[in-house]
Short mmCIF file of C-alpha atoms in Angstrom, two decimals:
data_model
loop_
_atom_site.label_atom_id
_atom_site.label_comp_id
_atom_site.label_asym_id
_atom_site.label_seq_id
_atom_site.Cartn_x
_atom_site.Cartn_y
_atom_site.Cartn_z
CA MET A 1 -52.51 90.36 8.05
CA GLU A 2 -53.65 89.11 11.44
CA LEU A 3 -50.79 87.57 13.43
CA LEU A 4 -51.20 85.35 16.48
CA ILE A 5 -48.25 84.27 18.59
CA ILE A 6 -48.99 81.20 20.72
CA THR A 7 -46.60 80.68 23.60
CA GLY A 8 -46.58 79.54 27.20
CA LEU A 9 -45.44 76.70 29.41
CA SER A 10 -44.30 73.41 27.94
CA GLY A 11 -47.07 70.85 28.38
CA ALA A 12 -49.81 73.48 28.64
CA GLY A 13 -51.43 72.54 25.32
CA LYS A 14 -49.73 74.64 22.64
CA SER A 15 -49.75 71.76 20.14
CA GLN A 16 -53.47 71.26 20.63
CA ALA A 17 -53.99 75.01 20.29
CA ILE A 18 -52.13 75.28 16.98
CA HIS A 19 -54.20 72.42 15.53
CA CYS A 20 -57.42 74.15 16.55
CA VAL A 21 -56.24 77.52 15.21
CA GLU A 22 -55.34 75.87 11.90
CA ASP A 23 -58.90 74.53 11.68
CA LEU A 24 -60.09 78.12 12.16
CA GLY A 25 -58.31 79.15 8.96
CA TYR A 26 -54.92 80.35 10.19
CA TYR A 27 -51.69 79.57 8.35
CA CYS A 28 -49.72 77.87 11.13
CA ILE A 29 -46.05 77.24 11.90
CA ASP A 30 -44.92 75.39 15.02
CA ASN A 31 -41.65 76.18 16.86
CA MET A 32 -40.96 79.36 14.88
CA PRO A 33 -37.61 81.08 15.58
CA PRO A 34 -38.59 84.62 16.66
CA ALA A 35 -36.07 86.26 14.31
CA LEU A 36 -37.99 84.86 11.33
CA LEU A 37 -41.33 86.44 12.25
CA ASP A 38 -40.56 89.71 10.49
CA ASP A 39 -39.13 87.87 7.48
CA PHE A 40 -42.32 85.82 7.16
CA VAL A 41 -44.52 88.93 7.18
CA LYS A 42 -42.39 90.56 4.47
CA LEU A 43 -42.44 87.37 2.41
CA VAL A 44 -46.24 87.24 2.51
CA GLU A 45 -46.54 90.92 1.60
CA THR A 46 -44.15 90.72 -1.36
CA SER A 47 -45.39 87.41 -2.75
CA HIS A 48 -49.04 88.58 -2.85
CA THR A 49 -50.38 85.37 -1.31
CA ASP A 50 -53.93 85.08 0.01
CA ILE A 51 -52.74 84.48 3.58
CA ASP A 52 -54.69 86.93 5.73
CA LYS A 53 -54.07 85.41 9.15
CA ALA A 54 -51.18 83.39 10.52
CA ALA A 55 -50.30 81.80 13.86
CA PHE A 56 -46.91 80.79 15.23
CA VAL A 57 -45.93 78.73 18.23
CA VAL A 58 -42.89 80.41 19.78
CA ASP A 59 -41.46 78.94 22.96
CA ILE A 60 -38.31 77.86 24.74
CA ARG A 61 -37.80 74.91 22.40
CA SER A 62 -36.01 77.38 20.12
CA LYS A 63 -33.33 77.57 22.85
CA GLU A 64 -31.02 80.58 22.42
CA PHE A 65 -33.21 81.94 19.60
CA PHE A 66 -36.02 82.48 22.12
CA THR A 67 -34.08 85.35 23.71
CA ASP A 68 -34.59 87.27 20.45
CA LEU A 69 -38.35 87.37 20.92
CA LYS A 70 -38.51 90.59 22.95
CA SER A 71 -36.51 92.61 20.41
CA CYS A 72 -38.38 91.00 17.49
CA LEU A 73 -41.73 91.97 18.92
CA SER A 74 -40.48 95.49 19.54
CA ASP A 75 -39.27 95.80 15.94
CA MET A 76 -42.58 94.54 14.59
CA LYS A 77 -44.46 97.11 16.65
CA LYS A 78 -42.27 99.92 15.31
CA GLN A 79 -43.04 98.76 11.77
CA GLY A 80 -46.76 98.88 12.46
CA ILE A 81 -47.18 95.10 12.31
CA ASN A 82 -50.07 94.16 14.57
CA TYR A 83 -50.01 90.91 16.52
CA ARG A 84 -51.65 89.26 19.49
CA ILE A 85 -50.04 86.99 22.04
CA MET A 86 -51.81 83.97 23.48
CA PHE A 87 -50.18 82.49 26.59
CA LEU A 88 -51.07 78.98 27.75
CA GLU A 89 -50.31 77.76 31.26
CA ALA A 90 -51.31 75.08 33.75
CA SER A 91 -50.61 74.22 37.37
CA ASP A 92 -47.34 72.50 38.29
CA THR A 93 -49.23 69.39 39.40
CA VAL A 94 -51.02 69.08 36.05
CA LEU A 95 -47.87 69.75 34.03
CA ILE A 96 -45.93 67.10 35.93
CA LYS A 97 -48.77 64.61 35.45
CA ARG A 98 -48.85 65.30 31.69
CA TYR A 99 -45.10 64.79 31.39
CA LYS A 100 -45.31 61.54 33.33
CA GLU A 101 -48.11 60.30 31.06
CA THR A 102 -46.32 61.17 27.81
CA ARG A 103 -42.86 60.19 29.13
CA ARG A 104 -41.32 63.15 27.34
CA SER A 105 -38.49 65.28 28.65
CA HIS A 106 -38.92 68.93 29.50
CA PRO A 107 -37.12 71.25 26.99
CA LEU A 108 -35.01 72.66 29.83
CA SER A 109 -34.17 69.26 31.28
CA ASP A 110 -30.54 68.55 32.07
CA GLY A 111 -31.23 65.46 34.14
CA GLY A 112 -32.48 67.36 37.16
CA SER A 113 -35.91 67.77 38.75
CA LEU A 114 -38.94 68.24 36.49
CA ALA A 115 -40.48 70.53 39.10
CA GLU A 116 -37.37 72.74 38.97
CA ASP A 117 -37.49 72.82 35.16
CA ILE A 118 -41.09 74.05 35.28
CA LYS A 119 -40.20 76.65 37.90
CA THR A 120 -37.33 77.92 35.75
CA GLU A 121 -39.54 78.11 32.68
CA ARG A 122 -42.19 80.11 34.55
CA LYS A 123 -39.52 82.61 35.54
CA LEU A 124 -38.21 82.91 31.98
CA LEU A 125 -41.69 83.50 30.60
CA GLN A 126 -42.89 85.88 33.30
CA THR A 127 -42.37 89.07 31.25
CA LEU A 128 -43.93 87.55 28.14
CA ARG A 129 -46.97 86.46 30.14
CA LYS A 130 -47.54 90.07 31.22
CA GLN A 131 -47.55 91.15 27.56
CA ALA A 132 -50.09 88.53 26.53
CA ASP A 133 -53.49 89.53 25.14
CA PHE A 134 -54.96 86.20 26.26
CA VAL A 135 -53.88 83.99 29.17
CA ILE A 136 -55.51 80.58 29.22
CA ASP A 137 -55.16 78.13 32.10
CA THR A 138 -55.64 74.62 30.67
CA SER A 139 -55.33 72.78 33.99
CA THR A 140 -58.93 71.56 33.99
CA MET A 141 -59.58 71.71 30.25
CA LYS A 142 -60.23 68.81 27.93
CA SER A 143 -59.31 69.19 24.25
CA ALA A 144 -62.88 70.13 23.33
CA ASP A 145 -62.94 72.80 26.07
CA LEU A 146 -59.73 74.38 24.76
CA ASN A 147 -61.04 74.31 21.19
CA ALA A 148 -64.23 76.05 22.27
CA GLU A 149 -62.29 78.67 24.24
CA LEU A 150 -60.03 79.45 21.28
CA SER A 151 -62.98 79.67 18.91
CA ASP A 152 -64.76 82.12 21.20
CA LEU A 153 -61.63 84.28 21.56
CA LEU A 154 -60.55 84.33 17.93
CA ILE A 155 -63.91 84.21 16.15
CA PRO A 156 -66.44 85.73 18.57
CA GLY A 157 -69.98 84.58 17.97
CA ILE A 158 -68.92 81.84 15.55
CA GLU A 159 -71.99 80.61 13.74
CA LYS A 160 -73.09 77.34 12.23
CA ASP A 161 -72.73 79.03 8.82
CA SER A 162 -68.97 78.56 9.14
CA PHE A 163 -69.52 74.79 9.08
CA THR A 164 -68.43 73.00 5.89
CA ILE A 165 -70.04 69.80 4.63
CA THR A 166 -68.28 67.71 2.00
CA VAL A 167 -70.52 65.25 0.18
CA GLU A 168 -68.63 62.67 -1.89
CA SER A 169 -70.11 59.91 -4.03
CA PHE A 170 -68.12 56.73 -4.65
CA GLY A 171 -68.38 53.15 -5.88
CA TYR A 172 -67.82 50.29 -3.47
CA LYS A 173 -66.15 48.21 -6.18
CA HIS A 174 -63.42 50.87 -6.36
CA GLY A 175 -62.86 50.85 -2.59
CA ILE A 176 -64.55 52.58 0.33
CA LEU A 177 -63.77 56.20 1.22
CA VAL A 178 -61.03 56.35 3.84
CA ASP A 179 -61.46 60.00 4.88
CA ALA A 180 -65.25 60.04 5.41
CA ASP A 181 -66.79 60.76 8.81
CA TRP A 182 -70.01 59.11 7.67
CA VAL A 183 -70.42 56.46 4.97
CA LEU A 184 -73.96 56.07 3.62
CA ASP A 185 -74.88 53.03 1.51
CA ALA A 186 -77.26 53.70 -1.38
CA ARG A 187 -77.22 50.14 -2.69
CA PHE A 188 -80.65 49.43 -1.18
CA LEU A 189 -82.24 51.57 -3.93
CA PRO A 190 -83.32 50.35 -7.39
CA ASN A 191 -80.28 50.36 -9.71
CA PRO A 192 -80.54 52.38 -12.95
CA PHE A 193 -77.64 50.32 -14.31
CA TYR A 194 -80.10 47.54 -15.18
CA VAL A 195 -82.35 49.86 -17.19
CA PRO A 196 -80.96 49.87 -20.77
CA SER A 197 -81.89 53.50 -21.46
CA LEU A 198 -80.21 54.68 -18.24
CA LYS A 199 -77.19 52.39 -18.08
CA LYS A 200 -74.79 54.74 -19.88
CA LEU A 201 -76.07 57.88 -18.14
CA THR A 202 -75.02 59.12 -14.68
CA GLY A 203 -76.72 60.43 -11.58
CA LYS A 204 -76.27 63.95 -12.93
CA ASN A 205 -78.83 63.22 -15.63
CA LYS A 206 -82.44 64.18 -14.87
CA LYS A 207 -83.74 60.81 -16.13
CA VAL A 208 -81.52 58.93 -13.69
CA LYS A 209 -82.41 61.31 -10.87
CA ASP A 210 -86.14 60.87 -11.55
CA TYR A 211 -85.71 57.09 -11.62
CA VAL A 212 -83.86 57.07 -8.26
CA PHE A 213 -86.26 59.45 -6.55
CA LYS A 214 -89.46 57.82 -7.76
CA SER A 215 -88.67 55.51 -4.86
CA ILE A 216 -90.21 56.75 -1.61
CA GLU A 217 -87.27 55.15 0.21
CA ALA A 218 -84.83 57.46 -1.61
CA ARG A 219 -86.83 60.57 -0.76
CA ASP A 220 -87.23 59.50 2.86
CA PHE A 221 -83.54 58.60 3.11
CA VAL A 222 -82.37 62.02 1.92
CA ALA A 223 -84.87 63.83 4.16
CA ARG A 224 -83.79 61.88 7.23
CA VAL A 225 -80.05 62.39 6.60
CA THR A 226 -80.61 66.11 6.00
CA GLY A 227 -82.54 66.43 9.26
CA ILE A 228 -79.98 64.53 11.30
CA VAL A 229 -77.10 66.64 9.96
CA ALA A 230 -78.99 69.86 10.70
CA ASP A 231 -79.63 68.68 14.26
CA ILE A 232 -76.06 67.66 15.08
CA ILE A 233 -74.11 70.56 13.56
CA PRO A 234 -74.39 72.68 16.76
CA SER A 235 -72.96 69.76 18.76
CA TYR A 236 -70.06 69.37 16.35
CA VAL A 237 -69.29 73.10 16.59
CA ARG A 238 -69.45 72.93 20.38
CA GLU A 239 -66.81 70.18 20.28
CA GLY A 240 -64.57 72.27 18.01
CA LYS A 241 -65.33 70.43 14.76
CA TYR A 242 -66.20 72.65 11.78
CA ASN A 243 -66.36 70.18 8.92
CA LEU A 244 -68.13 66.93 8.11
CA VAL A 245 -67.30 64.54 5.26
CA ILE A 246 -70.23 62.41 4.13
CA GLY A 247 -69.57 59.56 1.71
CA VAL A 248 -72.44 58.14 -0.36
CA GLY A 249 -71.71 54.83 -2.02
CA CYS A 250 -73.32 52.56 -4.57
CA THR A 251 -71.86 49.67 -6.55
CA GLY A 252 -70.06 51.58 -9.29
CA GLY A 253 -70.32 55.20 -8.16
CA GLN A 254 -72.16 56.26 -11.34
CA HIS A 255 -75.90 56.39 -10.68
CA ARG A 256 -77.51 56.12 -7.23
CA SER A 257 -74.69 57.54 -5.13
CA VAL A 258 -74.26 60.49 -7.49
CA ALA A 259 -77.97 61.34 -7.50
CA ILE A 260 -78.24 61.06 -3.71
CA ALA A 261 -75.05 63.09 -3.16
CA ILE A 262 -76.31 65.90 -5.41
CA GLU A 263 -79.65 66.03 -3.61
CA LEU A 264 -78.00 66.11 -0.18
CA ALA A 265 -75.60 68.85 -1.31
CA ASN A 266 -78.52 70.94 -2.60
CA ASN A 267 -80.36 70.52 0.70
CA PHE A 268 -77.33 71.58 2.72
CA LYS A 269 -76.81 74.62 0.48
CA ALA A 270 -80.45 75.57 1.01
CA MET A 271 -79.73 75.45 4.76
CA GLY A 272 -77.02 78.08 4.20
CA LYS A 273 -74.07 75.75 4.76
CA ASN A 274 -70.73 75.74 2.98
CA VAL A 275 -70.86 72.67 0.73
CA VAL A 276 -68.25 70.83 -1.31
CA LEU A 277 -69.55 68.21 -3.76
CA ILE A 278 -67.21 65.51 -5.12
CA HIS A 279 -67.85 62.50 -7.36
CA ARG A 280 -64.81 60.30 -6.85
CA ASP A 281 -65.51 57.55 -9.35
CA LEU A 282 -67.71 59.31 -11.88
CA LYS A 283 -66.49 58.67 -15.43
#
């Protein structure tokens, strides 16, 4: 199992990092007591789970437990457990600014100077920083920059093929999708519901599909959406986003939306993308 330990200065972006790493497929635990690292590895090995990579944020928030980290890492090495350490830091000026903006207290704060707390933390983490496989200075980084940096480090040469597209049909009368990035409305197309021979069928049926796609508007609509998605995927990946949820709606979620969703899903699969197809309201 691949283990990643994320640590560093408070306010340097560890929370953002763990969210990005989770999106890259890691099983993630924030604020992990160091003494439990070995126990977690043994638990995964004995329970035969499919976890093949895990990431833990370990920092001074664990207070006295943090002093166990050095010996825990040493024990893991002796047992042949491989791990990498990622250390995040930023300049004092940036860290102070971030704390002022969030109005949060430093983990080492006892009512004294924030600058002194940061200085003390740097000293405590000095040895760990020297052990780190990656040291990332987030002083001038936006969230998207950090996501891109982590992706490059952890999955070198990440390709668009890792991008997942979820296409979900739904019926507006049952409520709009709340988790969709895009919501496409197929109600402008001729409705098979009003054709007696098609009314009780669904968009999965070839007769319904043929009826929907005899309309040039339907064919053009699917072609345009497919092209736009293909064009923007590289931009999404560059911003650290690796999934897109597209909702396709019609009145009842039985005919038009289903047929359109299936056609889009087939097009995306033909492009070599990971595709998940869902019909929320299909009876």
